[in-house]
PDB file of C-alpha atoms and ligand atoms in Angstrom:
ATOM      1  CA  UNK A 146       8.345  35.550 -20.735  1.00  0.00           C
ATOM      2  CA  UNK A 147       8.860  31.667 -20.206  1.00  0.00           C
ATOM      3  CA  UNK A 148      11.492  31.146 -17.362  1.00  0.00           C
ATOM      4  CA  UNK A 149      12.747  27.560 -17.145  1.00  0.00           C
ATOM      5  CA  UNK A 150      15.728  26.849 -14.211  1.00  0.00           C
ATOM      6  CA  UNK A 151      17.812  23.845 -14.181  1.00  0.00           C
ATOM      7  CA  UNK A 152      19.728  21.514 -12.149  1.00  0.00           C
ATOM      8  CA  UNK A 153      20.921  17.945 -11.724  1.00  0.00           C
ATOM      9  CA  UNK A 154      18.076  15.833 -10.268  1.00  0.00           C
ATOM     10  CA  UNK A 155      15.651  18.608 -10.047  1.00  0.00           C
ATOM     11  CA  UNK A 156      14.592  18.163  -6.606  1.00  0.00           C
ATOM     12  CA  UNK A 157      16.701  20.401  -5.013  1.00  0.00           C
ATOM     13  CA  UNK A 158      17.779  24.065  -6.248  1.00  0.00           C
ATOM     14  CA  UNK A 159      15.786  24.543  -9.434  1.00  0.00           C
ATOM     15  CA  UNK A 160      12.616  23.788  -8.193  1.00  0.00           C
ATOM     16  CA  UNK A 161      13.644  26.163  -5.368  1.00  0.00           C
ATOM     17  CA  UNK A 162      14.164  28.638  -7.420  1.00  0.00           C
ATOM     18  CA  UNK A 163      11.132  28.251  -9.977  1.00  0.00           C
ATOM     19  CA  UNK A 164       9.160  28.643  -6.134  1.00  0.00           C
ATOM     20  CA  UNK A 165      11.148  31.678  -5.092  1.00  0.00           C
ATOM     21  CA  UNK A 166      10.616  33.261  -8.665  1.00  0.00           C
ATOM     22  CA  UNK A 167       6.924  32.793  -8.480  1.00  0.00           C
ATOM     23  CA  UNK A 168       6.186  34.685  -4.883  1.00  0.00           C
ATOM     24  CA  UNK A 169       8.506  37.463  -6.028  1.00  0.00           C
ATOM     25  CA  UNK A 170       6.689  37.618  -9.569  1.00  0.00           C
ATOM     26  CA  UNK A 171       3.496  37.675  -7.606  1.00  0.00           C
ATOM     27  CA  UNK A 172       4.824  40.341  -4.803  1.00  0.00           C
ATOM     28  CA  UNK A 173       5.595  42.062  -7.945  1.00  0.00           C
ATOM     29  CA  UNK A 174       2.691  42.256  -9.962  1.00  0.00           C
ATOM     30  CA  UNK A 175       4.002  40.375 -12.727  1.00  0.00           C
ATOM     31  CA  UNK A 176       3.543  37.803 -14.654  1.00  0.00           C
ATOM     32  CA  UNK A 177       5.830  35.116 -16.214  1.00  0.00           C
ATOM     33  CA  UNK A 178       5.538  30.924 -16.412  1.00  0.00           C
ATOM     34  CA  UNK A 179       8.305  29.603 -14.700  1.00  0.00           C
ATOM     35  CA  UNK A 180       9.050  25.808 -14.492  1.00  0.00           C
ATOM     36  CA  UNK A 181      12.035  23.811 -13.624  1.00  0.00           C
ATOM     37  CA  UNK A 182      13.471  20.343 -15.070  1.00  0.00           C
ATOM     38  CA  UNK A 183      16.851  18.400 -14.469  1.00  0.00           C
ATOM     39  CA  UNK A 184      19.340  16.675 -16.382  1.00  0.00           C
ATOM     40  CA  UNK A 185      18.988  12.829 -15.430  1.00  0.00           C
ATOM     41  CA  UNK A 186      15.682  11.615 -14.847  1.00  0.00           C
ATOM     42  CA  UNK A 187      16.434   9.716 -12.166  1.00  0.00           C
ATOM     43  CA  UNK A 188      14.076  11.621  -9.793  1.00  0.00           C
ATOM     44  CA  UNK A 189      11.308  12.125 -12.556  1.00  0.00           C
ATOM     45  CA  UNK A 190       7.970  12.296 -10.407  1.00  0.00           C
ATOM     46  CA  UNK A 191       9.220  12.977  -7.422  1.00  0.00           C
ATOM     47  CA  UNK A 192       8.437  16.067  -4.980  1.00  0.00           C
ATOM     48  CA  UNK A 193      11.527  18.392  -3.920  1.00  0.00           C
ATOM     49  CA  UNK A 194      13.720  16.445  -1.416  1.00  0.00           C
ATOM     50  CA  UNK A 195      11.959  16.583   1.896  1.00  0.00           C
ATOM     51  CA  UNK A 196      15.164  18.094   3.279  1.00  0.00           C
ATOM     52  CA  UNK A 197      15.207  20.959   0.622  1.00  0.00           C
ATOM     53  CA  UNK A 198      10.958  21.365   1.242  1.00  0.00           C
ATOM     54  CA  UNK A 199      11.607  22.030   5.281  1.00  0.00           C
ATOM     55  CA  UNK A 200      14.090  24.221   4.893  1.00  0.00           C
ATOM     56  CA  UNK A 201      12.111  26.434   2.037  1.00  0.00           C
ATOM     57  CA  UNK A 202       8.889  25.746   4.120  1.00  0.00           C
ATOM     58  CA  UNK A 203      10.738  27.688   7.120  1.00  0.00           C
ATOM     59  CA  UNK A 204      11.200  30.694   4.918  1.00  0.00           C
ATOM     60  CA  UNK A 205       7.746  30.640   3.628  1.00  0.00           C
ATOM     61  CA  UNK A 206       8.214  29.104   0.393  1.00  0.00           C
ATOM     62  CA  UNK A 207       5.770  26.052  -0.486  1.00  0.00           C
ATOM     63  CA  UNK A 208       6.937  23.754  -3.123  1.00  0.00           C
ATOM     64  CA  UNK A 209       4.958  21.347  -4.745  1.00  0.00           C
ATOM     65  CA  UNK A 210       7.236  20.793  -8.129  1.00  0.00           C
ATOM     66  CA  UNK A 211       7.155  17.272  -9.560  1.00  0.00           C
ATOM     67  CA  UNK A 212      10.739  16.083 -10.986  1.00  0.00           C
ATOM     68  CA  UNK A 213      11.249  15.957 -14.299  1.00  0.00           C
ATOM     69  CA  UNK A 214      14.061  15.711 -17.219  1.00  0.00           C
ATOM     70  CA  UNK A 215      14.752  18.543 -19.727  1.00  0.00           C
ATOM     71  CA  UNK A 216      13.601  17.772 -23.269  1.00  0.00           C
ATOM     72  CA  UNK A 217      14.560  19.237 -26.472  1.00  0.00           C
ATOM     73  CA  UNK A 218      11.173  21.040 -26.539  1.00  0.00           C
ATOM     74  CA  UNK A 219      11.951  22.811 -23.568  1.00  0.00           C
ATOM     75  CA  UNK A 220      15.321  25.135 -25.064  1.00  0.00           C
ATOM     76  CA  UNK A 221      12.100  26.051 -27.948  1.00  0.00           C
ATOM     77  CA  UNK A 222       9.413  27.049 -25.209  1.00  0.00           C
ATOM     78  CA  UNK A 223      11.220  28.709 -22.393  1.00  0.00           C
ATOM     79  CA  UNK A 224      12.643  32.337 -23.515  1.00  0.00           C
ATOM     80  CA  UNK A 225      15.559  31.697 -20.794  1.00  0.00           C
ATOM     81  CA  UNK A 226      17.107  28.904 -19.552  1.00  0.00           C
ATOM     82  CA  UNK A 227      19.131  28.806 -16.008  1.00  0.00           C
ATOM     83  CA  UNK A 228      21.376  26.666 -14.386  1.00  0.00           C
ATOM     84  CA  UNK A 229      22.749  26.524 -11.414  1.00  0.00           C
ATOM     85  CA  UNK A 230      26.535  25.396 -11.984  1.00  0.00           C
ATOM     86  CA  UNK A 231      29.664  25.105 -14.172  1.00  0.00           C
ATOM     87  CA  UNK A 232      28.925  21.380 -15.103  1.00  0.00           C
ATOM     88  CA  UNK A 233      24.874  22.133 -15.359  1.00  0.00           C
ATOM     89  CA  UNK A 234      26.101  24.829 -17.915  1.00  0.00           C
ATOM     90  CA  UNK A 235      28.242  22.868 -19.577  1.00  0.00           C
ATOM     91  CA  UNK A 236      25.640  19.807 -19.853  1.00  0.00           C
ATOM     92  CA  UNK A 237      23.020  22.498 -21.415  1.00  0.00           C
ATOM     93  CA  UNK A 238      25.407  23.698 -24.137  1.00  0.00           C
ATOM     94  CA  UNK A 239      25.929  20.397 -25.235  1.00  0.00           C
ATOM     95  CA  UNK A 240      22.194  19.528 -25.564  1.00  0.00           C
ATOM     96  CA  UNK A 241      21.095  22.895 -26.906  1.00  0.00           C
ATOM     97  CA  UNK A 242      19.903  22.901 -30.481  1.00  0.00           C
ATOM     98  CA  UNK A 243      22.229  26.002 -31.956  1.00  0.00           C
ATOM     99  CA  UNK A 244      19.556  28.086 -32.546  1.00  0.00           C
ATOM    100  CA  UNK A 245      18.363  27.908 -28.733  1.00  0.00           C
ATOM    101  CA  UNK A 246      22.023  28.213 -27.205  1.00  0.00           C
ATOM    102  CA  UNK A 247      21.699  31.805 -26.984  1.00  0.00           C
ATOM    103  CA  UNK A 248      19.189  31.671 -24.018  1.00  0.00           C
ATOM    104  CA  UNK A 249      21.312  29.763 -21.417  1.00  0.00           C
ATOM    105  CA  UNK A 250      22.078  31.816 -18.370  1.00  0.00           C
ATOM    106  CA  UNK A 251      23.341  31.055 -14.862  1.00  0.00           C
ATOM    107  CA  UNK A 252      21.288  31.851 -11.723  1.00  0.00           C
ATOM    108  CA  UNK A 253      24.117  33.851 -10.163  1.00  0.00           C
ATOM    109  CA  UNK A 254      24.964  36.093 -12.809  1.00  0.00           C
ATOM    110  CA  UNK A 255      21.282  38.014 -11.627  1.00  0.00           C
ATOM    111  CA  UNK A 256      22.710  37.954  -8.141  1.00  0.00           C
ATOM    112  CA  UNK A 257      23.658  41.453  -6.463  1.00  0.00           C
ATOM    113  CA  UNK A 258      24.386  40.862  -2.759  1.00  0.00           C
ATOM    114  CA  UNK A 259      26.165  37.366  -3.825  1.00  0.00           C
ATOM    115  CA  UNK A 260      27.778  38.643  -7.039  1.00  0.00           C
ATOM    116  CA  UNK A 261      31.359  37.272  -6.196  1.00  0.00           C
ATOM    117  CA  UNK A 262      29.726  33.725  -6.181  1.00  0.00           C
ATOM    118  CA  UNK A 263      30.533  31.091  -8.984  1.00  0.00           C
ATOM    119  CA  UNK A 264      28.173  28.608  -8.523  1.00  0.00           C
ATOM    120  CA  UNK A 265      24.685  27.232  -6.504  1.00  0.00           C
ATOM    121  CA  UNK A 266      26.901  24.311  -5.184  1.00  0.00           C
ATOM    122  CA  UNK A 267      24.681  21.297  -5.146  1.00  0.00           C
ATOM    123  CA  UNK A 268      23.294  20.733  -1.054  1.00  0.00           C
ATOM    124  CA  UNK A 269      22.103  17.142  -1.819  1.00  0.00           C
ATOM    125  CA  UNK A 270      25.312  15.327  -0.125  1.00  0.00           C
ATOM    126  CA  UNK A 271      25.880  18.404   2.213  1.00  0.00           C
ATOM    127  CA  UNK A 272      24.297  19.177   5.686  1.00  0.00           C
ATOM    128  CA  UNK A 273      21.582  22.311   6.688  1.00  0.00           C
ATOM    129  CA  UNK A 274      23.931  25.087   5.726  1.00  0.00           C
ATOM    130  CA  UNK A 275      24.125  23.993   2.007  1.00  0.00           C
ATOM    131  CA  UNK A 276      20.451  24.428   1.584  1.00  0.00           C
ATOM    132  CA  UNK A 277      20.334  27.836   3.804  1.00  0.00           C
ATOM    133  CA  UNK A 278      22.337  28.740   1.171  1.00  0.00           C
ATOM    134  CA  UNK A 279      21.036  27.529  -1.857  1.00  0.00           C
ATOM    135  CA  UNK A 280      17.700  29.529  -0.872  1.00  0.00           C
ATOM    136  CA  UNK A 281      20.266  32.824  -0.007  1.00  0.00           C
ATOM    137  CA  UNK A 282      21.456  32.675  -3.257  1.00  0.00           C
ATOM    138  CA  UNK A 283      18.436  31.853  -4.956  1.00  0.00           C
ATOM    139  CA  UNK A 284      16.978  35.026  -3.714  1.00  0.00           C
ATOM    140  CA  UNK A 285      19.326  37.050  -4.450  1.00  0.00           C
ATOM    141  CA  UNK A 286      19.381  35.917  -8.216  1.00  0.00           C
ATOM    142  CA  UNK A 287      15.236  35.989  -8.221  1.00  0.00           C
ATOM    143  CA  UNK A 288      15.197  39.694  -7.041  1.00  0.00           C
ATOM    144  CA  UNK A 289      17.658  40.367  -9.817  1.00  0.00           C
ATOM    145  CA  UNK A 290      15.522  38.586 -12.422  1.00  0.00           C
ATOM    146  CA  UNK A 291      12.469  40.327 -11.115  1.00  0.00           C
ATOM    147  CA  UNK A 292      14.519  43.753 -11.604  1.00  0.00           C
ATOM    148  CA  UNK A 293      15.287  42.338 -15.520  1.00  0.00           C
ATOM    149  CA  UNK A 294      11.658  42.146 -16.182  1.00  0.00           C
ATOM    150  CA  UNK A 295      10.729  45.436 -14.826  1.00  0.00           C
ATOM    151  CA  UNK A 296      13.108  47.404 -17.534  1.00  0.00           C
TER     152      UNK A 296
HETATM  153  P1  4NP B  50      19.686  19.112  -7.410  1.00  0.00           P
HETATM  154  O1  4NP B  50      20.398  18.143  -6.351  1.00  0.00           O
HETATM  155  O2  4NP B  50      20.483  19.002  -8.699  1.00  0.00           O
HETATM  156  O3  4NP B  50      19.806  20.469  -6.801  1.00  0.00           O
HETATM  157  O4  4NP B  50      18.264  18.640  -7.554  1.00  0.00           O
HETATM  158  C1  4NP B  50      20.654  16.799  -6.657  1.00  0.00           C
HETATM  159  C2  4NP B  50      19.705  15.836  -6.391  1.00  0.00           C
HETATM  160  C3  4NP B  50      19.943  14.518  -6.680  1.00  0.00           C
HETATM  161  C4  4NP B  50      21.148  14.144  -7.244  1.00  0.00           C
HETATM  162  C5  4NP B  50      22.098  15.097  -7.516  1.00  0.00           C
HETATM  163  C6  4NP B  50      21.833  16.426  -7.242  1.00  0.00           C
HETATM  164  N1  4NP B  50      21.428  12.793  -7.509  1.00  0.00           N
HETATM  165  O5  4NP B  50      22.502  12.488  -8.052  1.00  0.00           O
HETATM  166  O6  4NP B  50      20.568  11.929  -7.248  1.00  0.00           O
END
């Protein structure tokens, strides 16, 4: 299984999530490659927001992700594809080759706890409480792809 998240700028909640997912596939005992990639390259090359790394860092999570920008390749390679909002959905249906469209997903629709949320709301122009929540929900949706892969 080839897990690939997405978000805007890809230094904040999908290479979050591509950490999360990897300690919870290892907790687990399984195996899947998991990688994450924006929409704009603006940030290409860049590590995680420092804001985004402290606040992961504090819950154990270590992320060392470089930025970079989907490519067509990518919706080929990865087996699902998951973003994090309304617009990053509607961004990936437009750039989807038909054949791949089928594998586009959102991160909360695996959540259980959160399962009335809509949306990872970007935290880049927010305060602490945006990225507490960003890794909340991003747990929440990574325990309920772990519990995908185990059926
Ligand atoms: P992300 O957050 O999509 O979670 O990585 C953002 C980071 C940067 C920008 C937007 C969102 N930006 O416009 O630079």
């Amino acid at each position: 299984m080839r897990i690939l998240f997405i978000c805007l700028g890809n230094i904040c909640r999908s290479p979050l999530a591509e950490t999360i997912l990897n300690a919870k596939l290892a907790a687990a005992g399984l195996h899947a490659e998991v990688d994450s990639a924006g929409l704009i390259a603006y940030h290409a090359g860049e590590q995680a927001d420092p804001r985004m790394r402290a606040h992961a860092a504090r819950r154990g999570y270590n992320i060392t992700h470089r930025a970079r920008q989907i490519t067509q390749t990518d919706f080929f390679r990865f087996d699902l594809i998951i973003g994090m909002d309304a617009d990053n959905q509607r961004a990936l249906q437009q750039l989807a080759p038909a054949q791949t469209a089928h594998k586009i997903r959102t991160a909360v629709s695996y959540c259980d706890k959160f399962r009335h949320a809509d949306a990872v709301p970007d935290p880049y122009y927010g305060g602490d409480a945006g990225f507490e929540y960003a890794i909340d929900l991003l747990e929440d949706a990574c325990d309920g792809i772990i519990a995908t892969l185990q059926h």
